[in-house]
Coordinates of C-alpha atoms (C1' of nucleotides) in Angstrom, one line a residue:
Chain B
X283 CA 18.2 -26.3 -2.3
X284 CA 16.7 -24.7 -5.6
X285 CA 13.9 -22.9 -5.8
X286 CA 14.1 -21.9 -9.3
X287 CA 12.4 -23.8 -11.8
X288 CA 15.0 -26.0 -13.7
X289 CA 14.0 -27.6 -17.1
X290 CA 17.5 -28.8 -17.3
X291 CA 18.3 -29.7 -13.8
X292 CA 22.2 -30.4 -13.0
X293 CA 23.2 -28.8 -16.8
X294 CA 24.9 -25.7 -17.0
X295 CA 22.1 -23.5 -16.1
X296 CA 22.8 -24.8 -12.7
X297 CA 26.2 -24.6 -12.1
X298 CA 26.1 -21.2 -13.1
X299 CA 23.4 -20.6 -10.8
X300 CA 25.9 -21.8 -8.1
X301 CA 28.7 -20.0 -9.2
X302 CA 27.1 -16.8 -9.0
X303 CA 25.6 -17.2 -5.2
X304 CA 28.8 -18.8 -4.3
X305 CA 30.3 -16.0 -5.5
X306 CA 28.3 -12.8 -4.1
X307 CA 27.9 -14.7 -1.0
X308 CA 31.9 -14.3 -0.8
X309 CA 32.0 -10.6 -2.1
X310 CA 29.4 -10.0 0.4
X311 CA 31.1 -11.5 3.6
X312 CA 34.7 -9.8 2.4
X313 CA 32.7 -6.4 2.4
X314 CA 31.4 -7.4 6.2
X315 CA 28.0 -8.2 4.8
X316 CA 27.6 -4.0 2.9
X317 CA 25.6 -5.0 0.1
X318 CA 26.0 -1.3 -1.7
X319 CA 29.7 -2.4 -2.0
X320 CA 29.4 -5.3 -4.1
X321 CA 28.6 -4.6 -7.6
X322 CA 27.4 -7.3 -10.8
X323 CA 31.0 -7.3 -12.5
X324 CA 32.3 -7.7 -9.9
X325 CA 30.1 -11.0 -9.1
X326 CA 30.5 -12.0 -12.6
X327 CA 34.4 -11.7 -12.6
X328 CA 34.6 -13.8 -9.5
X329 CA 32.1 -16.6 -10.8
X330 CA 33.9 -17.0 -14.2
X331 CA 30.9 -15.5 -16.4
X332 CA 30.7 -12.8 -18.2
X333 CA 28.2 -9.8 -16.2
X334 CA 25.5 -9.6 -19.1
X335 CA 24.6 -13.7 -17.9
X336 CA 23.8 -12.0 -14.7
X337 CA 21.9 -9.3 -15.9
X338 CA 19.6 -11.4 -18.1
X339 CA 18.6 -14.0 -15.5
X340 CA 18.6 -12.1 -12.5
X341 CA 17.9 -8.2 -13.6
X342 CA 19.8 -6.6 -10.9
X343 CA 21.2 -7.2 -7.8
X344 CA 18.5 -6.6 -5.6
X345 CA 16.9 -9.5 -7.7
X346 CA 19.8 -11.4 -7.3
X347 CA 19.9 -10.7 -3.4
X348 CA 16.3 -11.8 -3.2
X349 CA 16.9 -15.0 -5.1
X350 CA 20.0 -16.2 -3.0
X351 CA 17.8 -14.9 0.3
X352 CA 14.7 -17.1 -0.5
X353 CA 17.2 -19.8 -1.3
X354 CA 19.1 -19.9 1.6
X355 CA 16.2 -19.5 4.5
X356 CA 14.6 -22.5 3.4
X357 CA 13.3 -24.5 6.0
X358 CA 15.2 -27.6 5.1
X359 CA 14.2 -30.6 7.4
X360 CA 10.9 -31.2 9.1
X361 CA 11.7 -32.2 12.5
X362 CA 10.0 -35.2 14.7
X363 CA 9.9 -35.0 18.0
X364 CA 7.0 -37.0 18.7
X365 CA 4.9 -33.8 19.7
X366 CA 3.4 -30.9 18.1
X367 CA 5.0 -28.8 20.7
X368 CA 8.1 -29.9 20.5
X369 CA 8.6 -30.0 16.7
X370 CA 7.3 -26.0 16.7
X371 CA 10.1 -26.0 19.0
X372 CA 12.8 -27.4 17.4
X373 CA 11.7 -25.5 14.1
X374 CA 10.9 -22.3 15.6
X375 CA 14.6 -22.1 17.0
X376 CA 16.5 -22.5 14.1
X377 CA 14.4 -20.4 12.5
X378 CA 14.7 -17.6 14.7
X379 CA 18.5 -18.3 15.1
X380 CA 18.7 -17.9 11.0
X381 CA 16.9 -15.0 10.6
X382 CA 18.2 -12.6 14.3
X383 CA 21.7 -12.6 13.1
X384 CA 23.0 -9.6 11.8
X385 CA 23.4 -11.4 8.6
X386 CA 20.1 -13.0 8.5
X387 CA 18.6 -9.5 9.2
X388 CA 19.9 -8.5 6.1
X389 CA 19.2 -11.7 4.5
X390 CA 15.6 -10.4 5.1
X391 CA 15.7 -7.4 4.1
X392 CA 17.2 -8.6 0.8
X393 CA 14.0 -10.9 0.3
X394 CA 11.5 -8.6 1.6
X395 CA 12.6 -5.7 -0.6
X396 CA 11.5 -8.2 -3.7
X397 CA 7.5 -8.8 -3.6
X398 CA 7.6 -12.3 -5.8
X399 CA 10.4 -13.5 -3.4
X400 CA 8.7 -12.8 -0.7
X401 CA 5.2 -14.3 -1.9
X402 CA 7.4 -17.1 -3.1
X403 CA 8.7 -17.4 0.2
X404 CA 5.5 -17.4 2.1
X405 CA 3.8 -20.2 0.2
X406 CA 6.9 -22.3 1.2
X407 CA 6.6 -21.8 4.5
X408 CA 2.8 -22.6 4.6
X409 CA 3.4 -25.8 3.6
X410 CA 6.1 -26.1 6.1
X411 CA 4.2 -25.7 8.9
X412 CA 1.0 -27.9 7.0
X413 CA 3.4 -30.7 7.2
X414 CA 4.0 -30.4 11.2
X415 CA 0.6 -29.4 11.8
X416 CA 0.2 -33.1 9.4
X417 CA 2.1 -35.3 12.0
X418 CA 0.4 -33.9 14.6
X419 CA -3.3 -34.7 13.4
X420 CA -1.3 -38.2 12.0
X421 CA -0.5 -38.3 16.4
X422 CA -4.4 -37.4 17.3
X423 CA -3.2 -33.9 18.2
X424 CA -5.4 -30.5 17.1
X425 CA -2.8 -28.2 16.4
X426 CA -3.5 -24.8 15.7
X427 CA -4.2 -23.3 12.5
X428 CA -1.6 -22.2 9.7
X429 CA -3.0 -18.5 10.4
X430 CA -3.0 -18.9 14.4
X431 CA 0.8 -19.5 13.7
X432 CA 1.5 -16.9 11.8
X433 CA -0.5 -14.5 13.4
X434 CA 0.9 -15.5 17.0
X435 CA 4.7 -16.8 17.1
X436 CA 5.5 -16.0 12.8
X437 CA 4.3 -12.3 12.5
X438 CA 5.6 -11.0 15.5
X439 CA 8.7 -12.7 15.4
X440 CA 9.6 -11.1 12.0
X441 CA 8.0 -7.9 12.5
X442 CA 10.8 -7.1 15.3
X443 CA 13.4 -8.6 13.6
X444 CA 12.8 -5.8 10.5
X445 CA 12.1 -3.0 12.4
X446 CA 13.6 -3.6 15.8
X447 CA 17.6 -3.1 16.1
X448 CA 17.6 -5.7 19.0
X449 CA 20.3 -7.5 18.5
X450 CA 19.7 -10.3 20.7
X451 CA 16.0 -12.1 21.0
X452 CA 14.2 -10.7 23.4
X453 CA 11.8 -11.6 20.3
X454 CA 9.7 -13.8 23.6
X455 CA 10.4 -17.3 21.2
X456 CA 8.8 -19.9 24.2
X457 CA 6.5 -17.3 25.4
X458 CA 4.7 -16.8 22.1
X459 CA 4.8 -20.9 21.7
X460 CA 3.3 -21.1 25.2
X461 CA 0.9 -18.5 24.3
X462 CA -0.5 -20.5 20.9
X463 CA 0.0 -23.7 22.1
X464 CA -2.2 -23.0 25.2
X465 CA -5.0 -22.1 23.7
X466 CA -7.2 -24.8 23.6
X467 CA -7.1 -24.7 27.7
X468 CA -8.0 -20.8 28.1
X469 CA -6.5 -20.8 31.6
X470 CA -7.4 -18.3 34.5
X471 CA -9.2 -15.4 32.4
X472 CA -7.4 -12.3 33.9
X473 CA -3.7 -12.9 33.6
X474 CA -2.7 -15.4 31.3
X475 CA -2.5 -14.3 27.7
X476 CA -0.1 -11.3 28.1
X477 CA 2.8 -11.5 30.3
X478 CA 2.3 -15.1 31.7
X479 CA 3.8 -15.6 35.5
X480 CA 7.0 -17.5 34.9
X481 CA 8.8 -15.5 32.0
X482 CA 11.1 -17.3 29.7
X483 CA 11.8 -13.6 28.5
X484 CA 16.0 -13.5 27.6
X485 CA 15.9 -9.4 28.3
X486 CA 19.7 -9.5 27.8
X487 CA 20.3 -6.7 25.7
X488 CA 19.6 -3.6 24.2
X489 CA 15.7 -4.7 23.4
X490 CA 12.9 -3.0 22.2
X491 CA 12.0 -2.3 26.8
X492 CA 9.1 -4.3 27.4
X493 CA 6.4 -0.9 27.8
X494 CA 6.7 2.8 27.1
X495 CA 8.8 4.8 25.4
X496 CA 9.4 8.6 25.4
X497 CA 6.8 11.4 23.9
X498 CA 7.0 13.7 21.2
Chain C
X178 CA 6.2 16.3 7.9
X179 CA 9.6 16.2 7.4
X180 CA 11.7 13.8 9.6
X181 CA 15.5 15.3 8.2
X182 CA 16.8 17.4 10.9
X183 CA 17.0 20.7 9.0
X184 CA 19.4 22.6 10.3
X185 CA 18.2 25.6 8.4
X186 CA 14.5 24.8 7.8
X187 CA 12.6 26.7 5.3
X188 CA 15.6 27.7 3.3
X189 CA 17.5 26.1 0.2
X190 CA 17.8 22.7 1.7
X191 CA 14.3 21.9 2.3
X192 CA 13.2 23.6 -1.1
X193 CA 15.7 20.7 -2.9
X194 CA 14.1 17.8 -0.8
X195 CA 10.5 18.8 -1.4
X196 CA 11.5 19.4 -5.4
X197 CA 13.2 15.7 -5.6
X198 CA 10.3 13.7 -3.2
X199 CA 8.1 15.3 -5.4
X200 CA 9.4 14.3 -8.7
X201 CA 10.3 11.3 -7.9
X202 CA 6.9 10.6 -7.0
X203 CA 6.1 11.7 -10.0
X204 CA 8.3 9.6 -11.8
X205 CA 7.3 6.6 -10.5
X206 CA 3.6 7.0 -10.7
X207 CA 3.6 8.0 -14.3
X208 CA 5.7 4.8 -14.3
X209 CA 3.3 2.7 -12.9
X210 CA 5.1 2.2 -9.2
X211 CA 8.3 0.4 -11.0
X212 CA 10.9 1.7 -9.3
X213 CA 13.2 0.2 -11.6
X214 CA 12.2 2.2 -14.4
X215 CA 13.0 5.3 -12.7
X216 CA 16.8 6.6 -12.7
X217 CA 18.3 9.3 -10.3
X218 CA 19.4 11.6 -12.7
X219 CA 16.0 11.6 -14.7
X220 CA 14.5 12.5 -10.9
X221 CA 17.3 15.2 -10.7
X222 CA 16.1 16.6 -14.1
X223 CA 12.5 16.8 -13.6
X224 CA 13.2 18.0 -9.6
X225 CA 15.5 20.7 -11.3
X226 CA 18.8 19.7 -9.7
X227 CA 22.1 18.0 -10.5
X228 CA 22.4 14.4 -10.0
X229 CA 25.4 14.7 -7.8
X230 CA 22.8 16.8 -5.3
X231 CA 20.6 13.7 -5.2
X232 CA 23.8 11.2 -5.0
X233 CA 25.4 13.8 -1.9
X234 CA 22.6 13.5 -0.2
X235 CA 21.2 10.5 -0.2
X236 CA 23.4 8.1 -1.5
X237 CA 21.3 6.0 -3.7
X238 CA 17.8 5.4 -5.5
X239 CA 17.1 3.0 -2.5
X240 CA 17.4 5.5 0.4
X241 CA 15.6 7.9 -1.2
X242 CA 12.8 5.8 -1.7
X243 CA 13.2 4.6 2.3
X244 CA 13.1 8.5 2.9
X245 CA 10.3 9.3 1.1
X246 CA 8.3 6.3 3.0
X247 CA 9.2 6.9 6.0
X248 CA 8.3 10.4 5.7
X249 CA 5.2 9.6 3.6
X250 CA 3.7 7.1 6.1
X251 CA 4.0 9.1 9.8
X252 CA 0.4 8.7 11.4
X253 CA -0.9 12.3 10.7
X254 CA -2.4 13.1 14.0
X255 CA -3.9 11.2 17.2
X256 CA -7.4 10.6 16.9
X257 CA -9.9 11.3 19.7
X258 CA -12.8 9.6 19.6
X259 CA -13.4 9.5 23.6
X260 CA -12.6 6.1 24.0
X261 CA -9.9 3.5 23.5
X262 CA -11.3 1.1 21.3
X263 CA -12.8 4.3 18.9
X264 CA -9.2 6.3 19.0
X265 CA -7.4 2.5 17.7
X266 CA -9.9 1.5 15.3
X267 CA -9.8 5.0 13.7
X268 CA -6.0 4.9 13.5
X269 CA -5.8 1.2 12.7
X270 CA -8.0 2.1 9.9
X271 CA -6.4 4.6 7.9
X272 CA -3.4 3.1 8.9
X273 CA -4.2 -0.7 7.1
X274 CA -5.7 2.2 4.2
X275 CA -2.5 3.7 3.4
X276 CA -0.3 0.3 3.5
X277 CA -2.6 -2.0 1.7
X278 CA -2.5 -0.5 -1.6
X279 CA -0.3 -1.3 -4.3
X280 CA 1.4 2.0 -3.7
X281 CA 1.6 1.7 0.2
X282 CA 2.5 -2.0 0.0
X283 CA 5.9 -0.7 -2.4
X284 CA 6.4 2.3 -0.3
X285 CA 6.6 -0.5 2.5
X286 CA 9.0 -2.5 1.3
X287 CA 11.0 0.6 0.0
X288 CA 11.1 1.2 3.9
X289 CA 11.9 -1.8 5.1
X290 CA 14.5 -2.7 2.4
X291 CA 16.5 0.3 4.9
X292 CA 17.9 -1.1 8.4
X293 CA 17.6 3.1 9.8
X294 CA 14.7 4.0 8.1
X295 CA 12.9 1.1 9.7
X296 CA 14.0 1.6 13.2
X297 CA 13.4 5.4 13.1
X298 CA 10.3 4.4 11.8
X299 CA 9.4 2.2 14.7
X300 CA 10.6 4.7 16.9
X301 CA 7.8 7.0 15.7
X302 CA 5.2 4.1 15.6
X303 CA 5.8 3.2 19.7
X304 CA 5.5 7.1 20.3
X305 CA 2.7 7.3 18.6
X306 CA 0.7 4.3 20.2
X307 CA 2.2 5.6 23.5
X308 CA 0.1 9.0 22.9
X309 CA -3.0 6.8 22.3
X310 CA -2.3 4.7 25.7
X311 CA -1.7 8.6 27.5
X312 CA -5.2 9.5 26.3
X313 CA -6.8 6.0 27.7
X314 CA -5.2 6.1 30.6
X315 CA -6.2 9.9 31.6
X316 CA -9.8 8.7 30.6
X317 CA -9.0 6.1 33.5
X318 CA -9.2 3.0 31.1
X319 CA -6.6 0.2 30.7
X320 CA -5.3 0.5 27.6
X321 CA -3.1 -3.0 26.5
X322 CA 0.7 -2.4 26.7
X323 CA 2.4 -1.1 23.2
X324 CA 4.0 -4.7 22.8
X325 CA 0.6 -6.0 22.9
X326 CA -0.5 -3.5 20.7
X327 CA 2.3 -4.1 17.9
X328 CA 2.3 -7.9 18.5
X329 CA -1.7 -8.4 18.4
X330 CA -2.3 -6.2 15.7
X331 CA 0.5 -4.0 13.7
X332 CA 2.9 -7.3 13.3
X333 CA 0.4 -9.5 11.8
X334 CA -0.7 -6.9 9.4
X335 CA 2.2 -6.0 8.4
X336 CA 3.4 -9.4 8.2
X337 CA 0.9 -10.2 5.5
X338 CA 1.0 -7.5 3.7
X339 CA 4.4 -8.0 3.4
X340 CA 4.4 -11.7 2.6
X341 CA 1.1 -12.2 1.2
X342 CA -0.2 -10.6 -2.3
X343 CA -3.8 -10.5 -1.2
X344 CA -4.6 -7.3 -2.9
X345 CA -8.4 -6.8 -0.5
X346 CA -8.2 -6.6 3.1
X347 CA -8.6 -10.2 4.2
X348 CA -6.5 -8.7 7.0
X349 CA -8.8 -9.2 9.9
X350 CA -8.5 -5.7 11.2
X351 CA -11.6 -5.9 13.4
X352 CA -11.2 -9.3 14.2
X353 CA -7.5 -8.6 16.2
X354 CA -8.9 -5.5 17.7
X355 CA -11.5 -7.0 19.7
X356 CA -8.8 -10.0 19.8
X357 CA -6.6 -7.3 21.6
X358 CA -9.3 -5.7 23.9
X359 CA -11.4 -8.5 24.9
X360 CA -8.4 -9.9 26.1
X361 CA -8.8 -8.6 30.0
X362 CA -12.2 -10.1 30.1
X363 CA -11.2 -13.1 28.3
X364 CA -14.5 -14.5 26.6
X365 CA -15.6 -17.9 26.4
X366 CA -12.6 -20.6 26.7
X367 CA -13.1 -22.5 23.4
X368 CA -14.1 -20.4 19.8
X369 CA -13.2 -16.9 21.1
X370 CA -9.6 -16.2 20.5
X371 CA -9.0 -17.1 17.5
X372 CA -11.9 -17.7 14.7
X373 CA -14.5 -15.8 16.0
X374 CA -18.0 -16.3 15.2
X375 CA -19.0 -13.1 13.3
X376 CA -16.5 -12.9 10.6
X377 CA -15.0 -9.7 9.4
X378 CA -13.3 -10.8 6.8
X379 CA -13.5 -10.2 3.6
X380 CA -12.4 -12.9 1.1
X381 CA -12.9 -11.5 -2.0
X382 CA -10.2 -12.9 -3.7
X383 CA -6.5 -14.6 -4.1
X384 CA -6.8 -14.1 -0.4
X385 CA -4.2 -16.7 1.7
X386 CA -6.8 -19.0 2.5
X387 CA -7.6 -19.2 5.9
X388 CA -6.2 -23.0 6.1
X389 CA -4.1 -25.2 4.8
X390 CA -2.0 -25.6 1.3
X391 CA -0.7 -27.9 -0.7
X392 CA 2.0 -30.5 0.7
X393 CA 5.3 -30.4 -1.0
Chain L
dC103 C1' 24.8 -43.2 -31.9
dA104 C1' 24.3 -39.2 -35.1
dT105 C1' 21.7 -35.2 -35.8
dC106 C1' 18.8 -31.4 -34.7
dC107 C1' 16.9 -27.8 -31.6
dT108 C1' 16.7 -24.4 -28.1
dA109 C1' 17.7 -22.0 -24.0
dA110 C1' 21.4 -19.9 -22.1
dC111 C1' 25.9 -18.0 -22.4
dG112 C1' 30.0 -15.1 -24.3
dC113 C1' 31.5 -11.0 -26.7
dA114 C1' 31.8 -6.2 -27.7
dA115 C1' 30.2 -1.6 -28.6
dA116 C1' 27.1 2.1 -27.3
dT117 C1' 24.9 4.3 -23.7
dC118 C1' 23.9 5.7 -19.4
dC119 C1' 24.8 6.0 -14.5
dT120 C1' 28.0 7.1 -10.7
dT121 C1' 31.8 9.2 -8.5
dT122 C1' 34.8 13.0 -7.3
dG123 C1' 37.6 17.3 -7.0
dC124 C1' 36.8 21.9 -7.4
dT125 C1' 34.0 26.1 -7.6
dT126 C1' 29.9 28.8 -6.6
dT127 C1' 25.9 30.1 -4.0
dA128 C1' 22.4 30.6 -0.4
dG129 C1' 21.4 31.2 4.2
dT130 C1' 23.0 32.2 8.9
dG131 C1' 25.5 34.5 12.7
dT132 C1' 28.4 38.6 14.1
Chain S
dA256 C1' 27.2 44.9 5.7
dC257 C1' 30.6 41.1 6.2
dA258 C1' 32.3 36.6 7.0
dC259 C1' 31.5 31.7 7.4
dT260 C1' 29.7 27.2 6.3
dA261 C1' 26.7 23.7 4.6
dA262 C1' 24.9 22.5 0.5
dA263 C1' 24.5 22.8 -4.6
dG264 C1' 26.5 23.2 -9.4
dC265 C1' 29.8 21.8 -12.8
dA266 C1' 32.5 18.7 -15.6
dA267 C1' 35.5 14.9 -16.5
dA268 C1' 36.9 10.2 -15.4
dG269 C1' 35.6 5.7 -14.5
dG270 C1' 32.3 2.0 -14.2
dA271 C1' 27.9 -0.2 -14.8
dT272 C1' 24.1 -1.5 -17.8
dT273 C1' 22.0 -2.6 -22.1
dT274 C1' 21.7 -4.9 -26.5
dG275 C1' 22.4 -7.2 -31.0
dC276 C1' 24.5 -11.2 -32.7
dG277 C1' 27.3 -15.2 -32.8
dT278 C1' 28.4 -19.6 -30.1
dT279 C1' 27.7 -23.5 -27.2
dA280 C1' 26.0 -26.9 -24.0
dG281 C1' 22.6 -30.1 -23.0
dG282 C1' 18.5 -32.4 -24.1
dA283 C1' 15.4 -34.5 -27.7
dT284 C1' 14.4 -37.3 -31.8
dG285 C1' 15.0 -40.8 -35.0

DNA sequence: CATCCTAACGCAAATCCTTTGCTTTAGTGT
DNA sequence: ACACTAAAGCAAAGGATTTGCGTTAGGATG
């Protein structure tokens, strides 16, 4: 569950470590998840260290946010399904349930505001999806690339989770699968790509409307 | 270029934001671009105002920032090149310019780091694509809808700027635009979509290599 | 098992940032 | 010209942040 680089791996560089997410997580949630309302002493007080240990290891609290963030959205167990569609699927859902949450919005945004979390973050995930992509060439499949997935189900995915204020996911999850998985096939040239037949669209809420919006 | 609603434009107000944007912007440039090494009331000092102005109005260092991005990166004014493909690749352009930098890549994630300055911001972004469509479709072409549009093209550059430290555009920007106006004629079924033949790319150097990583 | 070594932590004082109640001013409407 | 209001100035109180130095926990060495 670490990300950080521990010489001294279960000492009391650790625990400390878990004390203080342990304890912002808490302050966080108390302050219904207002990050502007939870300060380092306070954090500090809570995890039974004094607030300068925070301030040298982690800098500030965005730092500290951006840590915990990276930290908790690891992708923690590669699934096996047996197919390369169905463990994109399996992933892709508890991804997108971690991150559309209010919290994991802001969960995010914590990580995002921080470049070397973010950069951090990315590399992880590369591999992630290099291990699926693994099994399925292991299974005699030819899954798509690393960048076809981020381009077509990763990118868009996030991109309207950070600046949409959908609350649900009408973030199209099996359409963009269907859309990069298909591929290989090309199916009838004219209407395929965009706006396949048989949606799988979940247009329950307040989404970002499918088309147009209003002029200037 | 200001996206406050002033009340009373032109007067005191609007004298005070312009001072602080531009100090701060000061501030941080002579500071390299760390925004951590920057302080509110040195901003309030060299903008010629009290620190409580700055704290009244916008709360924090963080918002101000989000402000001063959202306000700094509006799309100036709709190109019109006489055709669709000429008005996007001259917006996309400029567009990729100002966020790939150093500067526009911090100036990004002081945006996004903002839940309302994000959305507002996206708000302005479909409008803006929405004028491009207007101008393709009196012209009697077919423009792509916006979600295509952000999806194809703004969410995976975006996405790696965000997430990738590439510092050179191995962004692809030519590549997705034919990717995303090709699409009605839909080219040959195989290598077309993705990989195309004549590379755009430029690789120069940390770039996120177009394949596969390391295994964990 | 005893000893040494070092990264990380605790402590406390000095500094700086942030908040807040009240007053003053600039711009607008009558 | 006069009154009204949103925004800015001022100053004091209350925290947050930084920093130098002593202490400690955990690993390394013999």
């Amino acid at each position: 569950m670490s990300l950080e680089k521990t010489p001294r791996p279960g000492g009391r560089s650790a625990r400390v470590q878990q004390a203080v997410h342990a304890a912002a997580e808490e302050l966080i949630a108390e302050n219904g998840g207002d990050r502007s309302a939870v300060t380092i002493p306070q954090i500090a007080a809570r995890a039974g260290v004094t607030p300068s240990t925070i301030y040298r290891r982690w800098g500030d609290l965005q730092q500290l946010l951006a840590a915990m963030a990276t930290d908790r959205l690891l992708p923690e167990s590669v699934p096996d399904t047996g197919s390369l569609a169905g463990d994109l699927g399996a992933w892709l859902e508890s991804y997108v349930e971690d991150f559309s949450s209010p919290l994991g919005r802001r969960i995010l945004r914590d990580m995002v505001a921080d470049d070397a979390a973010t950069t951090r973050y990315f590399q992880i995930l590369q591999d992630h999806l290099d291990t699926i992509r693994g099994a399925a060439l292991r299974r005699g499949e030819d899954p798509p690339s690393v960048d076809d997935i981020v381009d077509t189900v990763v990118a868009p995915i996030i991109y309207r989770i950070l600046f949409t204020a959908a609350e649900d996911e009408s973030l199209g999850l099996s359409r963009r699968l269907r859309q990069l998985l298909q591929r290989p096939e090309a199916g009838p040239p004219g209407a395929d790509v965009h706006a396949g037949p048989e949606h799988h669209y979940q247009t329950t809420g307040t989404a970002p409307g499918p088309e147009t919006r209003r002029l200037p």
